[in-house]
PDB file of C-alpha atoms in Angstrom:
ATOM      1  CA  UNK A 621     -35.782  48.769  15.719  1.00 62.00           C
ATOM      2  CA  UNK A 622     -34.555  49.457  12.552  1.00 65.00           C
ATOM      3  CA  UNK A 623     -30.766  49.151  13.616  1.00 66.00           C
ATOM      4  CA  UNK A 624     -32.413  45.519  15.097  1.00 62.00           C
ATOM      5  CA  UNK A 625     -33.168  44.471  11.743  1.00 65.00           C
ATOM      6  CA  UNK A 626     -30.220  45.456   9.735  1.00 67.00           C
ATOM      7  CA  UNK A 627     -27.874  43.835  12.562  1.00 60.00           C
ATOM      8  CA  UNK A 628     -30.357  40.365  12.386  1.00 60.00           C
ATOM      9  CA  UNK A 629     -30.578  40.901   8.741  1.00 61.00           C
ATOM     10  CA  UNK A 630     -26.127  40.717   8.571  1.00 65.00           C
ATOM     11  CA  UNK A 631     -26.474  38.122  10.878  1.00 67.00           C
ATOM     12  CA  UNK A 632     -28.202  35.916   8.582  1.00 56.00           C
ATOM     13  CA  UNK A 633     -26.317  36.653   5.423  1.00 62.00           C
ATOM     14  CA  UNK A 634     -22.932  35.933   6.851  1.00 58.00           C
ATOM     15  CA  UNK A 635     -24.666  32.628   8.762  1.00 57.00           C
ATOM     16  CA  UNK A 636     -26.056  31.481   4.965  1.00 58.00           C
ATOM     17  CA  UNK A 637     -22.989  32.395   3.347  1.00 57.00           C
ATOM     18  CA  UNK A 638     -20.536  29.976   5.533  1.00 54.00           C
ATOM     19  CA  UNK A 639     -21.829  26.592   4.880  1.00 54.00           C
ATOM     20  CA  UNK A 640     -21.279  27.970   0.994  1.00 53.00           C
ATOM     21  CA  UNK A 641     -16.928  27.541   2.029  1.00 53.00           C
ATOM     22  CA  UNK A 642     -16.193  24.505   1.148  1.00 52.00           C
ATOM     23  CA  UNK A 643     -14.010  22.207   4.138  1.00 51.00           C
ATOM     24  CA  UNK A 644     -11.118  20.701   2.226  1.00 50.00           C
ATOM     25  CA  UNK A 645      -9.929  17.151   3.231  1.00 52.00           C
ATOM     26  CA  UNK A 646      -6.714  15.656   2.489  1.00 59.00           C
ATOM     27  CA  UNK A 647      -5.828  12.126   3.171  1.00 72.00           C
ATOM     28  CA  UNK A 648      -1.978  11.327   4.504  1.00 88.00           C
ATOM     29  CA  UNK A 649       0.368  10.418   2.197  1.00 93.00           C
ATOM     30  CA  UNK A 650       2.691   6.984   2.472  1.00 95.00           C
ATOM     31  CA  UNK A 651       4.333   4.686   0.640  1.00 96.00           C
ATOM     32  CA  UNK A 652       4.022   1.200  -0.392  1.00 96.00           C
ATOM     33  CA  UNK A 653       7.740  -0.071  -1.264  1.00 96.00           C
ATOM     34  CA  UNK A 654       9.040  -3.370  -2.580  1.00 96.00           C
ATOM     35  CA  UNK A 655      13.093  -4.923  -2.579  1.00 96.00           C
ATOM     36  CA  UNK A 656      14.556  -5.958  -5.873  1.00 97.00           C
ATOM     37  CA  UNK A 657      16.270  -9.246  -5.402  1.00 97.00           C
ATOM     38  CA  UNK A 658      18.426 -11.357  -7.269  1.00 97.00           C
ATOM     39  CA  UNK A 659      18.589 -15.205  -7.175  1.00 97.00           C
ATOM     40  CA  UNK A 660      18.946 -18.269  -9.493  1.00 97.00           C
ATOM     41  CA  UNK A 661      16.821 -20.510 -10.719  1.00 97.00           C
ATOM     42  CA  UNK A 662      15.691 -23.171  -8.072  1.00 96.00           C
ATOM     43  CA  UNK A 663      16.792 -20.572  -5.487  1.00 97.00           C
ATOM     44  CA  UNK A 664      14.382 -19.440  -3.120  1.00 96.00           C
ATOM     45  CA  UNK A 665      13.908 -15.600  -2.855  1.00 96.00           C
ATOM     46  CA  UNK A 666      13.068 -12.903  -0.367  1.00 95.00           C
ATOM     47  CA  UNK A 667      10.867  -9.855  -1.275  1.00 95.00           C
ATOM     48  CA  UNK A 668      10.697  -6.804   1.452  1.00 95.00           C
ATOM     49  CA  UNK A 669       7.189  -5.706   1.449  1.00 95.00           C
ATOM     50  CA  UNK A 670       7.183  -1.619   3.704  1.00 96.00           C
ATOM     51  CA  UNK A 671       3.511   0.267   3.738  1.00 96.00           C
ATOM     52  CA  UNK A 672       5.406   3.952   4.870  1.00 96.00           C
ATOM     53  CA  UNK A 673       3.199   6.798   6.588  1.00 95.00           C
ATOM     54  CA  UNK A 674       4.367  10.610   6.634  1.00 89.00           C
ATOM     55  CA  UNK A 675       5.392   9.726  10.338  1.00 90.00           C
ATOM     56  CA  UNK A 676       1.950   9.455  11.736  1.00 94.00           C
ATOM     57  CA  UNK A 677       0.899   5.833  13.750  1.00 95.00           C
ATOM     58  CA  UNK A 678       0.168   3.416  10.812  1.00 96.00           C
ATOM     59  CA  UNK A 679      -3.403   1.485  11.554  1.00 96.00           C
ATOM     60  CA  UNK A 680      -4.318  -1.287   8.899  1.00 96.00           C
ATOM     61  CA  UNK A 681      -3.221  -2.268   5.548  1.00 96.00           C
ATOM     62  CA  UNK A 682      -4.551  -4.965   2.928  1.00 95.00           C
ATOM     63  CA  UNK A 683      -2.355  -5.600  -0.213  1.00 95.00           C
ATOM     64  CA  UNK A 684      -3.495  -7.671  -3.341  1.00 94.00           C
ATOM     65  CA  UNK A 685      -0.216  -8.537  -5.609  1.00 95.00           C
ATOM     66  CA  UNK A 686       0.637 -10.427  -8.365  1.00 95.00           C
ATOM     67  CA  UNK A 687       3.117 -12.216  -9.927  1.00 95.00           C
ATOM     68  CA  UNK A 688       4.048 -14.804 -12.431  1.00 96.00           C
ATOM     69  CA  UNK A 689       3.420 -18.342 -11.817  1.00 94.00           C
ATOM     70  CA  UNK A 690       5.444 -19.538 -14.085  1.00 95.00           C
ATOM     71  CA  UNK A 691       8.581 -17.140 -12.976  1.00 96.00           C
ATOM     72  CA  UNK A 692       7.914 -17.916  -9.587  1.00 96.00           C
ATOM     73  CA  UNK A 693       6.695 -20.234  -6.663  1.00 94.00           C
ATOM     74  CA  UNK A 694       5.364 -18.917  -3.741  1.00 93.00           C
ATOM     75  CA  UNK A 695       6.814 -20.577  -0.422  1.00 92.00           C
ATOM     76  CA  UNK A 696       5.936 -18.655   2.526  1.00 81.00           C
ATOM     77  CA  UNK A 697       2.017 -18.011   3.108  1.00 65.00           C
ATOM     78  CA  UNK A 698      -0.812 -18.527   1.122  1.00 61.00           C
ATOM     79  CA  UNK A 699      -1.687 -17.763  -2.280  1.00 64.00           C
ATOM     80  CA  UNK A 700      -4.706 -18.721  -4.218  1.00 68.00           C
ATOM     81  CA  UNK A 701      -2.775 -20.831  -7.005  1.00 67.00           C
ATOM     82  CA  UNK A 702      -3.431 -18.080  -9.617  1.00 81.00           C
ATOM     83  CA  UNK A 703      -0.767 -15.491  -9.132  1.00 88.00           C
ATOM     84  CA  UNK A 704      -2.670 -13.681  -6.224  1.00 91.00           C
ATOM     85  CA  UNK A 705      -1.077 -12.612  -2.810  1.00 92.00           C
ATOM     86  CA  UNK A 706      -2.871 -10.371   0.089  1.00 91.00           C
ATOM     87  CA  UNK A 707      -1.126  -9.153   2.832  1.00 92.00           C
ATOM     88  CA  UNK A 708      -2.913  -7.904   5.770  1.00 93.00           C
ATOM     89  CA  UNK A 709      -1.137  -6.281   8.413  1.00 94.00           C
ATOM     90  CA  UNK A 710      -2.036  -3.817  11.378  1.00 95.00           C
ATOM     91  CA  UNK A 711      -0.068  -1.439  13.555  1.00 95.00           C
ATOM     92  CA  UNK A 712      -0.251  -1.442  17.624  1.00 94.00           C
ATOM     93  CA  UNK A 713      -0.263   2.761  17.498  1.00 92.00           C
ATOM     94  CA  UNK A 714       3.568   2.913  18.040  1.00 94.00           C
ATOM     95  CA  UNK A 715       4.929   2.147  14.649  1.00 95.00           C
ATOM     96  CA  UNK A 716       4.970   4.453  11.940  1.00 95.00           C
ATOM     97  CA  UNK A 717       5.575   1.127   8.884  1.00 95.00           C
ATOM     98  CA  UNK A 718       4.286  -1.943   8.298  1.00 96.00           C
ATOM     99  CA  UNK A 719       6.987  -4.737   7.106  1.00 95.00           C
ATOM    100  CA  UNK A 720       6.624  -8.041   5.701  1.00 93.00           C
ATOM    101  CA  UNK A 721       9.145 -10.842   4.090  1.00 93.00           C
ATOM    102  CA  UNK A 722       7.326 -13.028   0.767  1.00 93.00           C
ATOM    103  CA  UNK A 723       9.515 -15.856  -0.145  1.00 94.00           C
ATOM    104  CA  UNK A 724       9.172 -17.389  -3.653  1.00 95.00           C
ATOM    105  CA  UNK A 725      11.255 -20.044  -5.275  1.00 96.00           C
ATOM    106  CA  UNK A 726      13.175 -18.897  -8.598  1.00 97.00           C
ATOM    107  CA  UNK A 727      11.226 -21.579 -11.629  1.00 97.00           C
ATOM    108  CA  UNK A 728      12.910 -19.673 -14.515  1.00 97.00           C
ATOM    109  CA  UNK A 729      15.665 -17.382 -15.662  1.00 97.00           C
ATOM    110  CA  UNK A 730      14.586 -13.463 -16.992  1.00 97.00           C
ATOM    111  CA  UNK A 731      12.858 -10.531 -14.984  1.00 97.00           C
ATOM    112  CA  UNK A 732       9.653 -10.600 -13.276  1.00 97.00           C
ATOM    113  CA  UNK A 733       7.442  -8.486 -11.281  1.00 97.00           C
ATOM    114  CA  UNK A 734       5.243  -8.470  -8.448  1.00 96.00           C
ATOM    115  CA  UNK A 735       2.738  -5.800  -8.693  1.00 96.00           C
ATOM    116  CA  UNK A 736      -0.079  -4.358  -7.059  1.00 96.00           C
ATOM    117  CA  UNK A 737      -3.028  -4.690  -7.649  1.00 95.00           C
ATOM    118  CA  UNK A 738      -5.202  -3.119  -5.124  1.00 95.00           C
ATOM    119  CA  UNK A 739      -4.287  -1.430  -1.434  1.00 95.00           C
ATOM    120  CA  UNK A 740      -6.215  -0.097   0.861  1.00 96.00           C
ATOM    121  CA  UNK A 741      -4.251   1.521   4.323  1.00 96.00           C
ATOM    122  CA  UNK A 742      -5.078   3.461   7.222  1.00 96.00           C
ATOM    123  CA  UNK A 743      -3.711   5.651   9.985  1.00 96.00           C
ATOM    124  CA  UNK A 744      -4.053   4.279  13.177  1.00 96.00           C
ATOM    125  CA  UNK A 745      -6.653   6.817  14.096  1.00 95.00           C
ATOM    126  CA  UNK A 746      -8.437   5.366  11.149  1.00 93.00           C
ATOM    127  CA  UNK A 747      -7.671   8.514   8.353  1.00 95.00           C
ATOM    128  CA  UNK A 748      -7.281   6.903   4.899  1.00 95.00           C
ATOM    129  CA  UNK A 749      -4.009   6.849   4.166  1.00 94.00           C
ATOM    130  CA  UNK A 750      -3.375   7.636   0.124  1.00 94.00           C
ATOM    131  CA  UNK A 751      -0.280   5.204  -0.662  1.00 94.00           C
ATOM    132  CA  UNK A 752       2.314   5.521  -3.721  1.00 94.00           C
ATOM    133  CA  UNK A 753       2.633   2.277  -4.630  1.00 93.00           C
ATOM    134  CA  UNK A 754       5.963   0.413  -5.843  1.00 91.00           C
ATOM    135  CA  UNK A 755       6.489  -2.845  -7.366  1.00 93.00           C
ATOM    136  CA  UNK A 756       9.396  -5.476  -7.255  1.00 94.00           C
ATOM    137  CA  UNK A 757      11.274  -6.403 -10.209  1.00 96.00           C
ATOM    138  CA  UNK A 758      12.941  -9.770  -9.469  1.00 96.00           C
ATOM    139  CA  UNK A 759      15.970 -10.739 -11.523  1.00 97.00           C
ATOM    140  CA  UNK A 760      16.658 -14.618 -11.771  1.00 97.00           C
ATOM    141  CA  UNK A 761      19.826 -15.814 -13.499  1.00 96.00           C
ATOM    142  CA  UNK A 762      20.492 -19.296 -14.651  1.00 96.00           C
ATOM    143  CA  UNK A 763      20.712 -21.906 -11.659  1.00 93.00           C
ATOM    144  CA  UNK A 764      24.588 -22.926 -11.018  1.00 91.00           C
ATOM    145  CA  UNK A 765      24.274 -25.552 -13.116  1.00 93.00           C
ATOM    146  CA  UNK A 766      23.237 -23.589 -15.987  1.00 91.00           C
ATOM    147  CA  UNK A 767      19.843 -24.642 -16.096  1.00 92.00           C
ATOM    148  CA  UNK A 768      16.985 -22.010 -16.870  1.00 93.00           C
ATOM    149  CA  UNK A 769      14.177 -23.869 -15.692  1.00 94.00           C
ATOM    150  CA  UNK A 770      12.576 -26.129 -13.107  1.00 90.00           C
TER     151      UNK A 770
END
């Protein structure tokens, strides 16, 4: 009976003392990647947008960006007017990236960016999925008739 107690007794410490182990969750790691074109003023412009997993199926992504209005137009999509893009794509379970073309028209000459400014992705069996996030610097040079601006 004794040896009963001391057995139940070890039982219970090692049960108690589990839960005290802490499970350790890391989210997969992927990229969020941007082109760096060149163009001219009054050109129009293509930016690569890639969300990148670790290899794993890529599920949903949603992008906020901006960029300059006055720098650039944006053609393709829609944009709120204000310098604010969201992209929202989602994989089929096969694909490992995400990939998207934005297409702005050049309004000045210098460098500009487009920038993130929030991103949210997931694997496709819905794991957060913790991106490194990239921006594109755009480069416009004078149109070919030497004009700066639109």
């Amino acid at each position: 009976m004794k040896m009963m107690k001391k057995a139940a007794a070890m039982i219970l410490s090692v049960c108690l003392t589990v839960p005290m182990f802490g499970t350790i969750v890391s989210a997969a790691q992927g990229q969020l990647m941007f082109s760096d074109p060149e163009t001219k003023v009054g050109a129009t412009v293509d930016v690569s947008l890639v969300v990148k997993t670790g290899g794993d199926a890529i599920g949903d992504a949603d992008i906020t960006m901006s960029y300059d209005t006055s720098a650039l137009e944006f053609v393709s999509g829609e944009a709120d007017g204000s310098g604010n893009l969201t992209y929202s794509g989602s994989g089929t379970g096969s694909e490992n990236e995400l990939r998207t073309t934005l297409q702005f028209k050049a309004l000045k000459a210098g460098d500009t960016t487009i920038s993130v400014q929030s991103s949210k992705a997931y694997l496709y069996n819905d794991e957060t999925l913790t991106l490194t996030e990239g921006s594109s610097a755009v480069t416009v040079a004078a149109g070919d008739d030497g004009s700066t601006e639109i």
